[in-house]
Coordinates of C-alpha atoms and ligand atoms in Angstrom, one line a residue:
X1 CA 112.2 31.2 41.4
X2 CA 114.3 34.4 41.5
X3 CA 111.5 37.1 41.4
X4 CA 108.1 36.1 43.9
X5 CA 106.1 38.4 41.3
X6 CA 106.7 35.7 39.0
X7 CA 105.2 32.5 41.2
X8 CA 102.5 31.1 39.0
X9 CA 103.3 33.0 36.2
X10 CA 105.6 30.6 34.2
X11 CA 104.7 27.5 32.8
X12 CA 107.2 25.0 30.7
X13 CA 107.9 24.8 27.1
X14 CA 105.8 21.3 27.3
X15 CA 103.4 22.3 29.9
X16 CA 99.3 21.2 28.7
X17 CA 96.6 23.5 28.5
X18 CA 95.3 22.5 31.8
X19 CA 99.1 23.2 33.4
X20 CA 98.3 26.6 31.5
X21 CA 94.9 27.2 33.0
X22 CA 95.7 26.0 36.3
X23 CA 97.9 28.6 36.4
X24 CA 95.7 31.3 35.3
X25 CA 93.0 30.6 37.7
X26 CA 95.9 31.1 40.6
X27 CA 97.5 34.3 39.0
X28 CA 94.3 36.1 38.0
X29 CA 95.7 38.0 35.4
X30 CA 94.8 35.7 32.4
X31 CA 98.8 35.5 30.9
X32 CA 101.0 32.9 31.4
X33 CA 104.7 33.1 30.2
X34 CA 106.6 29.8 28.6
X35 CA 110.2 29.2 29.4
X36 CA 112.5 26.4 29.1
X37 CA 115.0 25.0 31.6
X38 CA 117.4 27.9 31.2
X39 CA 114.6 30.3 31.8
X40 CA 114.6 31.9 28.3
X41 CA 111.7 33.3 27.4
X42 CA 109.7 31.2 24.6
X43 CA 106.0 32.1 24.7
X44 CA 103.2 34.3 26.0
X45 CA 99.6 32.6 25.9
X46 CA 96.8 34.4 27.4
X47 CA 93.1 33.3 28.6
X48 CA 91.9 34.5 25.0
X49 CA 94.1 31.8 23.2
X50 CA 92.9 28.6 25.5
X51 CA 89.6 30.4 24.4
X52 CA 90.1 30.4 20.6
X53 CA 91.9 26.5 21.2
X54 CA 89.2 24.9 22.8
X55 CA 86.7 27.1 20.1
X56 CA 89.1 24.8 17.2
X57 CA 88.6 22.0 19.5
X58 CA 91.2 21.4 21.6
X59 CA 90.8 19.2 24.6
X60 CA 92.8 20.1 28.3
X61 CA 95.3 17.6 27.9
X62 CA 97.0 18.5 25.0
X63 CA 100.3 20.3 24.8
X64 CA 99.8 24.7 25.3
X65 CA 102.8 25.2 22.6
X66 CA 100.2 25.1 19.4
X67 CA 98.4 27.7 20.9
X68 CA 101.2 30.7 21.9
X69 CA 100.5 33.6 20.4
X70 CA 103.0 33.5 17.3
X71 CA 104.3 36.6 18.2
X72 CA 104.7 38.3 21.4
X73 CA 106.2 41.6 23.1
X74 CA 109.2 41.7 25.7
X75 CA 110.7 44.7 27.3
X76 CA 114.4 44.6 28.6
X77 CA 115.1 44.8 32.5
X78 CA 117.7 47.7 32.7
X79 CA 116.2 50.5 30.3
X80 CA 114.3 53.4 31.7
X81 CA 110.4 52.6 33.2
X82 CA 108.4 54.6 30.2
X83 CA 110.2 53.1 27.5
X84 CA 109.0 49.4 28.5
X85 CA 105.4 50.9 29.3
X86 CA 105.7 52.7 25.9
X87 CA 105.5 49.0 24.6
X88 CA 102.1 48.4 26.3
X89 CA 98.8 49.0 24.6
X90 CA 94.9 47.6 24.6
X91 CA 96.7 44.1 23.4
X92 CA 99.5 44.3 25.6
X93 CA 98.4 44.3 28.6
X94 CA 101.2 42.5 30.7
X95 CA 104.6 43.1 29.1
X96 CA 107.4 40.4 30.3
X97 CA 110.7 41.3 30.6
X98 CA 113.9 39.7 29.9
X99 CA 117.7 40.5 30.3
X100 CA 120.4 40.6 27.8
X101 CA 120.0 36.9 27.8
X102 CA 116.6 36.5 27.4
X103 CA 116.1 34.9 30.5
X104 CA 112.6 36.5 32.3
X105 CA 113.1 38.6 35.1
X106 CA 109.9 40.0 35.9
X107 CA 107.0 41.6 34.1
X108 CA 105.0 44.7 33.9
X109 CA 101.5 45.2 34.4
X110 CA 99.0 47.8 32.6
X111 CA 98.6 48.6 36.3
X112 CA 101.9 50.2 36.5
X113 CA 101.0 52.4 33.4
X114 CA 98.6 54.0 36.0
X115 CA 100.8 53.5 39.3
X116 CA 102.8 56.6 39.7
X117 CA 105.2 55.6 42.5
X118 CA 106.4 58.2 44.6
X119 CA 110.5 57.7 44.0
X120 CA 112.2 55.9 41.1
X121 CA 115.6 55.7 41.2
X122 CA 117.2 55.2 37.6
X123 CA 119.7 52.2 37.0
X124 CA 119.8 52.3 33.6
X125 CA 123.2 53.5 32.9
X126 CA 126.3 51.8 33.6
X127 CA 125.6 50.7 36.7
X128 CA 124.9 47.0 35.8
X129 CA 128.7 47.1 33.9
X130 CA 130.1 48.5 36.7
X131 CA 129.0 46.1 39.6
X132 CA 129.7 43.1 37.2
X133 CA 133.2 44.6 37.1
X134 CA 133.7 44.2 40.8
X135 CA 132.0 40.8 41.1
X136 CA 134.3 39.4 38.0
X137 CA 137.7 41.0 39.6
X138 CA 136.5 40.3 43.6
X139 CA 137.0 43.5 44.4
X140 CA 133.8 43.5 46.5
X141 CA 134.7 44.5 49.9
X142 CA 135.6 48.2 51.0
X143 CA 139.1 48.5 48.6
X144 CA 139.0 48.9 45.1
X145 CA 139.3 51.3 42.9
X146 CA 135.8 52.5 42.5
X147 CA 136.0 54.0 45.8
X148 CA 138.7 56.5 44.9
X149 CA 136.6 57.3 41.9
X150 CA 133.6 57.6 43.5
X151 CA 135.0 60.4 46.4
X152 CA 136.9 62.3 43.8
X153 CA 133.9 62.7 41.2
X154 CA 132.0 63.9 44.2
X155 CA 134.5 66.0 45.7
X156 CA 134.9 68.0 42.1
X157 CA 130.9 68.1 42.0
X158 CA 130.8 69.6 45.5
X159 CA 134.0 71.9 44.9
X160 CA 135.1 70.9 48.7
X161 CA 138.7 70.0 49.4
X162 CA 138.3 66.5 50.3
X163 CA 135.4 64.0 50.2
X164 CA 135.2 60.3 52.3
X165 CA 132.6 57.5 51.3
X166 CA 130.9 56.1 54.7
X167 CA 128.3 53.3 54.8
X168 CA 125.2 55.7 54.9
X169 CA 124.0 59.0 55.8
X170 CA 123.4 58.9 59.4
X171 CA 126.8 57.2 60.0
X172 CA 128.4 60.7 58.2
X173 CA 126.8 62.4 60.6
X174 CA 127.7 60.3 63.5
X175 CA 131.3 60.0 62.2
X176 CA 131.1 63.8 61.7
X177 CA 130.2 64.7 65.3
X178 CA 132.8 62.5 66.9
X179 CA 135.8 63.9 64.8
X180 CA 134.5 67.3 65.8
X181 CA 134.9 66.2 69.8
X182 CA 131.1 66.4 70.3
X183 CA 130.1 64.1 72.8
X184 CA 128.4 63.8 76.4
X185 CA 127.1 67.6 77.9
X186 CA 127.0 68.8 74.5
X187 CA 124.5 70.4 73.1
X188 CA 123.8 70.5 68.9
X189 CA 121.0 72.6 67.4
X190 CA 119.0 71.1 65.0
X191 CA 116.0 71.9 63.3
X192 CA 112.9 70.8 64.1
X193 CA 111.3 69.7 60.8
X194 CA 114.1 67.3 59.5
X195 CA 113.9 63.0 59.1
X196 CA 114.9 61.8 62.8
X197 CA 118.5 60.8 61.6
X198 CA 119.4 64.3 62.4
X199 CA 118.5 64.2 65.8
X200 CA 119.5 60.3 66.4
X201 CA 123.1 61.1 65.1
X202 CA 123.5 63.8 67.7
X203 CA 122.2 61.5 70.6
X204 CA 124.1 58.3 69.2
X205 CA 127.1 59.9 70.2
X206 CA 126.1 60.7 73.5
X207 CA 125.2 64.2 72.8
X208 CA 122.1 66.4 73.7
X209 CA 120.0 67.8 70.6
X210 CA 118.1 71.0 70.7
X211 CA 115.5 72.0 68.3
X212 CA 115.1 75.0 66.8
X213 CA 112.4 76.4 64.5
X214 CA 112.5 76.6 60.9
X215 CA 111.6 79.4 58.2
X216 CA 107.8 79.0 57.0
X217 CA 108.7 80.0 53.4
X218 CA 112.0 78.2 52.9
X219 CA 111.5 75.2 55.6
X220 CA 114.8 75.3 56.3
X221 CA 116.6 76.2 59.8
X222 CA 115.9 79.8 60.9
X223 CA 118.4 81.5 61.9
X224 CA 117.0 84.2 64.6
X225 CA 115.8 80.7 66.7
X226 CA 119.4 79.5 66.4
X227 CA 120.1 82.9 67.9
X228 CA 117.5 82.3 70.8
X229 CA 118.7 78.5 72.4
X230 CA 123.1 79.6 71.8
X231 CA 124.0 78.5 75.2
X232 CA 126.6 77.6 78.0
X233 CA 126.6 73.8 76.5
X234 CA 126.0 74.5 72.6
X235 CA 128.5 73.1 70.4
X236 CA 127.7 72.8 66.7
X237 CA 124.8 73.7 64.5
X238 CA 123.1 71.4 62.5
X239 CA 121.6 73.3 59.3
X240 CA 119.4 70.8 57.0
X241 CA 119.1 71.2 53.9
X242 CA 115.8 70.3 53.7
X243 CA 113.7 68.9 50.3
X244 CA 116.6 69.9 48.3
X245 CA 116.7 73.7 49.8
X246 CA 119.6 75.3 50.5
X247 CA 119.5 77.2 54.5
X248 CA 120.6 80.7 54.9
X249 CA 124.1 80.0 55.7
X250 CA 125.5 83.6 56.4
X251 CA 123.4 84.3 59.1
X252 CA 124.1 80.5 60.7
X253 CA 127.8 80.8 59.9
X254 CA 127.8 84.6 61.5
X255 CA 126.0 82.9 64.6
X256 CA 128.3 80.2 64.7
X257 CA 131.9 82.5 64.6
X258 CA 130.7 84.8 67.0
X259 CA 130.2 82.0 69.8
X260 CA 133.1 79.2 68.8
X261 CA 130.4 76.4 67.1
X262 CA 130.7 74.2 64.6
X263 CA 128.7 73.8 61.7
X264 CA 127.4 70.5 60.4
X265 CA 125.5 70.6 57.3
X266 CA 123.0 67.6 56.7
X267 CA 122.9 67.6 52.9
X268 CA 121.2 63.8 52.8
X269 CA 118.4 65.9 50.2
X270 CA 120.1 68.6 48.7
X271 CA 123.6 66.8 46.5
X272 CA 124.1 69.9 43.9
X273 CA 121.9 72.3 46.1
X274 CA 123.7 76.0 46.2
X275 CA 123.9 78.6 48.3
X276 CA 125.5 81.8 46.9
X277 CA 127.1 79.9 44.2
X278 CA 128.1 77.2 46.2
X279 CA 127.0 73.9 46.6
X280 CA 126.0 72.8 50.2
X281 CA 128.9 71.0 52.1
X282 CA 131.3 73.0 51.0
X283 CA 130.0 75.8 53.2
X284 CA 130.4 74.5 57.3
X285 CA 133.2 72.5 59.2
X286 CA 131.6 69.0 57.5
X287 CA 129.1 68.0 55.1
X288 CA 126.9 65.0 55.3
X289 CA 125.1 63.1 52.5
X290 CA 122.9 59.9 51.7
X291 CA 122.8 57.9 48.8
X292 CA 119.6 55.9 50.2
X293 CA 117.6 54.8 47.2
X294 CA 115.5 57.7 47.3
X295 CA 118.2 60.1 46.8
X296 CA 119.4 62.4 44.5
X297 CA 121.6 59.7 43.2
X298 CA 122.1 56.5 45.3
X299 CA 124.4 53.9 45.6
X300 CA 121.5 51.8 47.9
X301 CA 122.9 52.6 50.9
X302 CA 125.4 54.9 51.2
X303 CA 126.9 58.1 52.5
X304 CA 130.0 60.8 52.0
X305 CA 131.7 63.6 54.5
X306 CA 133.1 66.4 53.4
X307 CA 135.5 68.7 54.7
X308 CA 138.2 71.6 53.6
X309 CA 140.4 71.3 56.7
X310 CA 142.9 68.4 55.8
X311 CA 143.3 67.9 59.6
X312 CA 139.8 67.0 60.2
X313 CA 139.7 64.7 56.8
X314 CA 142.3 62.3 58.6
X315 CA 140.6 62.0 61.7
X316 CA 137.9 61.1 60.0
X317 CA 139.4 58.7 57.5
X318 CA 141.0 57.1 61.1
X319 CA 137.5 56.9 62.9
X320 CA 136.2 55.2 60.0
X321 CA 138.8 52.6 60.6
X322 CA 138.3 51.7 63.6
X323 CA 140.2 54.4 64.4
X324 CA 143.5 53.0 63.9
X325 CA 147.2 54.4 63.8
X326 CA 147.4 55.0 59.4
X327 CA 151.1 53.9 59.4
X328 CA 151.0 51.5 62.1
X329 CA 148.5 48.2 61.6
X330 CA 146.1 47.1 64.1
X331 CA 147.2 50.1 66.5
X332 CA 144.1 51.8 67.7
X333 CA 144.4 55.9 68.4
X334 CA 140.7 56.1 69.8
X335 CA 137.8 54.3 69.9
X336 CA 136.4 53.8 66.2
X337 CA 134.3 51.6 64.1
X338 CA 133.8 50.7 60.7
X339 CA 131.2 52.9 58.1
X340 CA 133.0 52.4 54.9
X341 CA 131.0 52.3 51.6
X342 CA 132.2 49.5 49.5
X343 CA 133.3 49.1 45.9
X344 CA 130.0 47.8 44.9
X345 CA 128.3 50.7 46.2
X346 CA 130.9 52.9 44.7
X347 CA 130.7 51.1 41.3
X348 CA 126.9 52.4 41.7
X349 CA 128.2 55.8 42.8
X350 CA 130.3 56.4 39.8
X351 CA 127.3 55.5 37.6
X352 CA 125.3 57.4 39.3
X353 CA 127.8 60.4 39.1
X354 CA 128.2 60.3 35.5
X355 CA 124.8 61.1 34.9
X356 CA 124.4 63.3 38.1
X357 CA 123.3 66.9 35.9
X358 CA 120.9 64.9 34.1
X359 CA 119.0 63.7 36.8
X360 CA 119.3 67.3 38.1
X361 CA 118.4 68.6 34.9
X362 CA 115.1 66.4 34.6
X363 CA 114.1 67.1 38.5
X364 CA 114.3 70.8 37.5
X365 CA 111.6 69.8 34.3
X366 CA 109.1 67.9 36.9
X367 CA 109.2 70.7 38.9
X368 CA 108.5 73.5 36.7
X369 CA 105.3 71.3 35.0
X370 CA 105.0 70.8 38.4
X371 CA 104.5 74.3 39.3
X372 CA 102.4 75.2 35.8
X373 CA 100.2 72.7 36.5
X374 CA 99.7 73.7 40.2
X375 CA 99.0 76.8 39.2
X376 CA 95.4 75.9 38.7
X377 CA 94.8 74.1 42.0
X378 CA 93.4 76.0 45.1
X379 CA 94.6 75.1 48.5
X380 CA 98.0 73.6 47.1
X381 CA 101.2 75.9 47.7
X382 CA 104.5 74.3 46.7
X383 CA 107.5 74.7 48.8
X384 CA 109.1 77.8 46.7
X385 CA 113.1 78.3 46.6
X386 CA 114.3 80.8 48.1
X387 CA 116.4 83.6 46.3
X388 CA 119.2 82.9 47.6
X389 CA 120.6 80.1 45.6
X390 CA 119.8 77.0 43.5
X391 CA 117.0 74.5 44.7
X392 CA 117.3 71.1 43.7
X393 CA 114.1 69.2 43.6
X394 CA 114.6 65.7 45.8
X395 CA 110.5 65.3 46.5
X396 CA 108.4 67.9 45.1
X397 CA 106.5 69.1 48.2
X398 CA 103.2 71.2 49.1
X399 CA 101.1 72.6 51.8
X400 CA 97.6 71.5 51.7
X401 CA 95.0 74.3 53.2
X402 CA 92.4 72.1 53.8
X403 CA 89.7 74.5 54.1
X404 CA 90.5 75.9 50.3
X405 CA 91.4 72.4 49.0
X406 CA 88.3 71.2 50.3
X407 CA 90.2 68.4 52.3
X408 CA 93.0 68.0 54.6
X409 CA 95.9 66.2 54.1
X410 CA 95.9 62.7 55.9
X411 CA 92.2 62.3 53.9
X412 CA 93.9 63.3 50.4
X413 CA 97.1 61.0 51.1
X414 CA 94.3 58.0 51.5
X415 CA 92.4 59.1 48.3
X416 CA 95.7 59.8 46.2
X417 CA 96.6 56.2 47.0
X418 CA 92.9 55.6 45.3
X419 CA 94.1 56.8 42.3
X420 CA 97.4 54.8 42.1
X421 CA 99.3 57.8 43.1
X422 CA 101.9 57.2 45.6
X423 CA 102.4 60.2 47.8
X424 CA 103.6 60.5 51.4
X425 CA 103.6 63.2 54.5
X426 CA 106.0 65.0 55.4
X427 CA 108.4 64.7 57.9
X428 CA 106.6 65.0 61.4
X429 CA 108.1 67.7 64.0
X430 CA 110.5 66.3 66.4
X431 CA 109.8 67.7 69.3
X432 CA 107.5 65.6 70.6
X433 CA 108.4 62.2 69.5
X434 CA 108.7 60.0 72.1
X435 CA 112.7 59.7 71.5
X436 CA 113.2 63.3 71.6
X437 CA 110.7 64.4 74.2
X438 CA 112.6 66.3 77.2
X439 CA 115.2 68.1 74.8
X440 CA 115.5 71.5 74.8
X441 CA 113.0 73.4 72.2
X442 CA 112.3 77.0 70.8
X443 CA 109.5 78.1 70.0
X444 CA 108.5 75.5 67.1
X445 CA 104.9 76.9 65.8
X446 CA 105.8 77.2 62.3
X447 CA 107.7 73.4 61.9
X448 CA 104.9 71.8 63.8
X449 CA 102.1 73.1 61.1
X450 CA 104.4 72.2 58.2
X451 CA 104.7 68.9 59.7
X452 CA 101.1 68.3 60.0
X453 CA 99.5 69.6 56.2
X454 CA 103.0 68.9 54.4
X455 CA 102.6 66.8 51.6
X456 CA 105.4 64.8 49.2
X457 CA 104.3 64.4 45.3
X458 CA 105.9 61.7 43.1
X459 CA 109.5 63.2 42.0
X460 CA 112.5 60.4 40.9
X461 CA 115.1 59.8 38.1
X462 CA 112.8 57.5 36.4
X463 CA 109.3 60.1 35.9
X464 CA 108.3 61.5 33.4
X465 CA 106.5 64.9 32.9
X466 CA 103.3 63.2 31.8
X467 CA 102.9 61.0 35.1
X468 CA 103.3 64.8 36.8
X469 CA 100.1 65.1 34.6
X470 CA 98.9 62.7 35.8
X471 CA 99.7 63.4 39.5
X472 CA 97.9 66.7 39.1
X473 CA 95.0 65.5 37.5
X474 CA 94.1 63.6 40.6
X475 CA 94.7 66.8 42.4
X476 CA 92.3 68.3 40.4
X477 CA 89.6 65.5 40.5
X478 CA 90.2 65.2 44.4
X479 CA 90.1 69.5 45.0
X480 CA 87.1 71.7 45.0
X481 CA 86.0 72.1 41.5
X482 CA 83.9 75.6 41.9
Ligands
LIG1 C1 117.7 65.0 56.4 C2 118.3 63.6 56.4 N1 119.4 63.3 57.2 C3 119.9 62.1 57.3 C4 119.4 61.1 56.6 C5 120.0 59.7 56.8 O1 120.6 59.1 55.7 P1 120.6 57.5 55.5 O2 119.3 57.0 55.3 O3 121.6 57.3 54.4 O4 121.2 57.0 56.8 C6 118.3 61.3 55.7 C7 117.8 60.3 54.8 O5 117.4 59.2 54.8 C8 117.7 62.6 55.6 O6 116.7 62.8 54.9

């Protein structure tokens, strides 16, 4: 069976009511689904209907098929979350679901109707009709022509001059650091408070990273401890864009001109973020993103460089094949390797793309209930944008005082997960993780006590604003209520 959820959950068109019941007793949920050989859906019976069977006198071994409910609820596989859970009620209680065919794929629970899970990515549009379209043409590798599609509907988004599709996020950066001739001796700031692929890109390629602090209201990389570790051996800047936050990029740029660095934005949280009225990586020498599944818009894995300077965009077309010659084959210029995306991610990409304002769009609506809701809460302060451009919400994010809240943040992590809401900390300081300890640091007061009462609420393509409701309300049940 395709789906493990679905191990002794399916029974056959001619199975008996003790098949049934046996099956019951190992699921614990009291449903059973019937299918026949193709797997098509035919039947629901549930632990009320042996009830009523044996009540009409019924005896084990006789066949279940009298005894299906004569009509039952499906959802479809492939539509938004809430619309199937819109199907549930006090007599639906586990919803199957089937695929254009008919053939069950897996099933809902009224347990997910409380489960608010922390990201959601939506697949609902054409992604399904796009990947098909590579698997029925074989165009499945890394040619084809939803690749070219896919870097120039982000390269219009982003307004930069040229955009290249990689394999992930943290293979941008790496590919991003080698075309600008960072390497061994070479030092790259970066900020403290950022996911480690920041700081592992930088030391992948053999060079040294140095953290610096961030900004306590805007989280993101300050640029007056920047100013403090410039020295002999810096060579870049590594601003992050951090939960969808734009950083103050004229002071970084002005810091970076006056001493010869480059700038490498890490955008991996922050596609359609703006600075100014422009959208992050457009702004430095190269702009990183991710299109893990928790992104703004994903592709699974996935990634995307991009640059103004046409130079630096064929260097790093080359170094993401293997480095070799363009118009000679097989002729290696440097040492490369190979991060391409493929066409099935880039079939997701372009799905993804086409409805890239309206996930915006609907991030912008959880956070703003999101913010009214909070409003109410003591000892919960949301990581506020900052004026100086548009915000895009990735993971709605919050300080926890503990002594207002009336708990600290590791204890309300444990007792959100109580309440079926998926939350998680933020990212922890860098500093001093083991595979970082020994670089270079500022002073790093203000990332290390983000790091430690930091807190991620549930924010994806698939919520709505009544599970941020929800969300809240445990906030409020957990919190001090005087
Ligand atoms: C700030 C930051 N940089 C880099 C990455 C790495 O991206 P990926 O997971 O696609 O390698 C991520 C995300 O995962 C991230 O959050």
């Amino acid at each position: 069976m395709a789906n493990a959820r679905l191990e002794n959950m399916v029974a056959p068109t001619d199975a008996t009511l003790k098949q049934v019941m046996n099956l019951m007793s190992a699921n614990t949920i009291g449903v059973v689904f019937i299918c026949d050989s193709d797997g098509i859906l035919r039947g629901v019976i549930t632990d009320g209907d042996i009830r009523r069977a044996f009540l009409t006198g019924a005896t084990v071994e006789q066949p279940c098929q009298p005894y299906l409910r004569p009509s039952y609820t499906a959802g479809r596989v492939g539509v938004p979350r809430n619309e199937n859970l819109a199907l549930m009620s006090r007599r639906i209680l586990h919803l199957p679901l089937v695929d254009a065919d008919g053939r069950l794929v897996d099933y809902l629970s009224w347990k997910d109707m409380w489960h608010v899970p922390l990201v959601s990515p939506s697949l609902s549009g054409n992604e399904l009709r796009y990947v098909e379209e590579c698997i029925s043409t074989g165009w499945i590798s890394s040619q084809g022509p939803f690749i070219q599609r896919f870097e120039a509907m982000a390269r219009d988004f982003l307004g930069t001059g040229f955009a290249l599709s990689t394999a992930n996020g943290t293979l941008s950066l790496q590919l991003a650091i080698q075309a600008l001739d960072i390497g061994p001796g070479d030092e790259v700031i970066v900020p403290n408070f950022t996911f480690g692929a920041s700081a592992n890109a930088v030391m992948q390629r053999g060079a040294t990273p140095v953290f610096a602090d961030i900004d306590p209201a805007s989280w993101t990389l300050s640029p007056e401890s920047v100013a403090a570790l410039v020295g002999p051996r810096t060579k870049a800047i590594m601003p992050v864009h951090i939960y969808g936050q734009a950083c103050d990029m004229d002071p970084i740029m002005d810091i970076a001109r006056s001493h010869g660095l480059k700038v490498i934005e890490d955008c991996a949280e922050a596609l359609g973020a703006e600075y100014k009225g422009r959208r992050v990586g457009s702004i430095g020498d190269v702009g990183c993103f991710s299109f893990f599944a928790n992104k703004i818009i994903t592709t699974g894995e996935g990634g995307l460089v991009t640059v103004n300077d046409p130079q630096l965009y064929e260097r790093l077309k080359m170094l993401r094949d293997h480095g070799v010659k363009p118009e000679r084959r097989y002729w290696h210029l440097e040492p490369g390797t190979n991060c391409r995306m493929t066409n099935l991610q880039a079939a997701l990409g372009v799905a993804q793309m086409e409805r890239v304002d309206e996930f915006l769009a609907l991030r912008d609506r959880l956070a703003e209930r999101y913010d009214a809701e909070l409003a109410g809460i003591r000892g919960i302060v949301p990581h506020r944008a900052a004026n100086w451009g548009r915000k895009v919400c990735w993971l709605y994010s919050v300080v926890v005082e503990p002594e207002s809240f009336g708990m600290d943040r590791d204890s309300l992590l444990a007792a959100l997960r109580e309440l079926g809401v998926e939350a998680r900390p933020v990212f922890p300081a860098l500093d001093d993780q083991p595979a970082f300890v020994g670089s270079r640091a500022g002073d790093v007061e203000a990332s290390r006590s983000l790091a430690v009462n930091g807190l991620s609420l549930p924010t994806g393509n698939e919520m709505s604003v009544i599970e941020v409701v929800r969300v809240v309300e445990a906030l409020r049940i957990l919190g001090r209520t005087e």
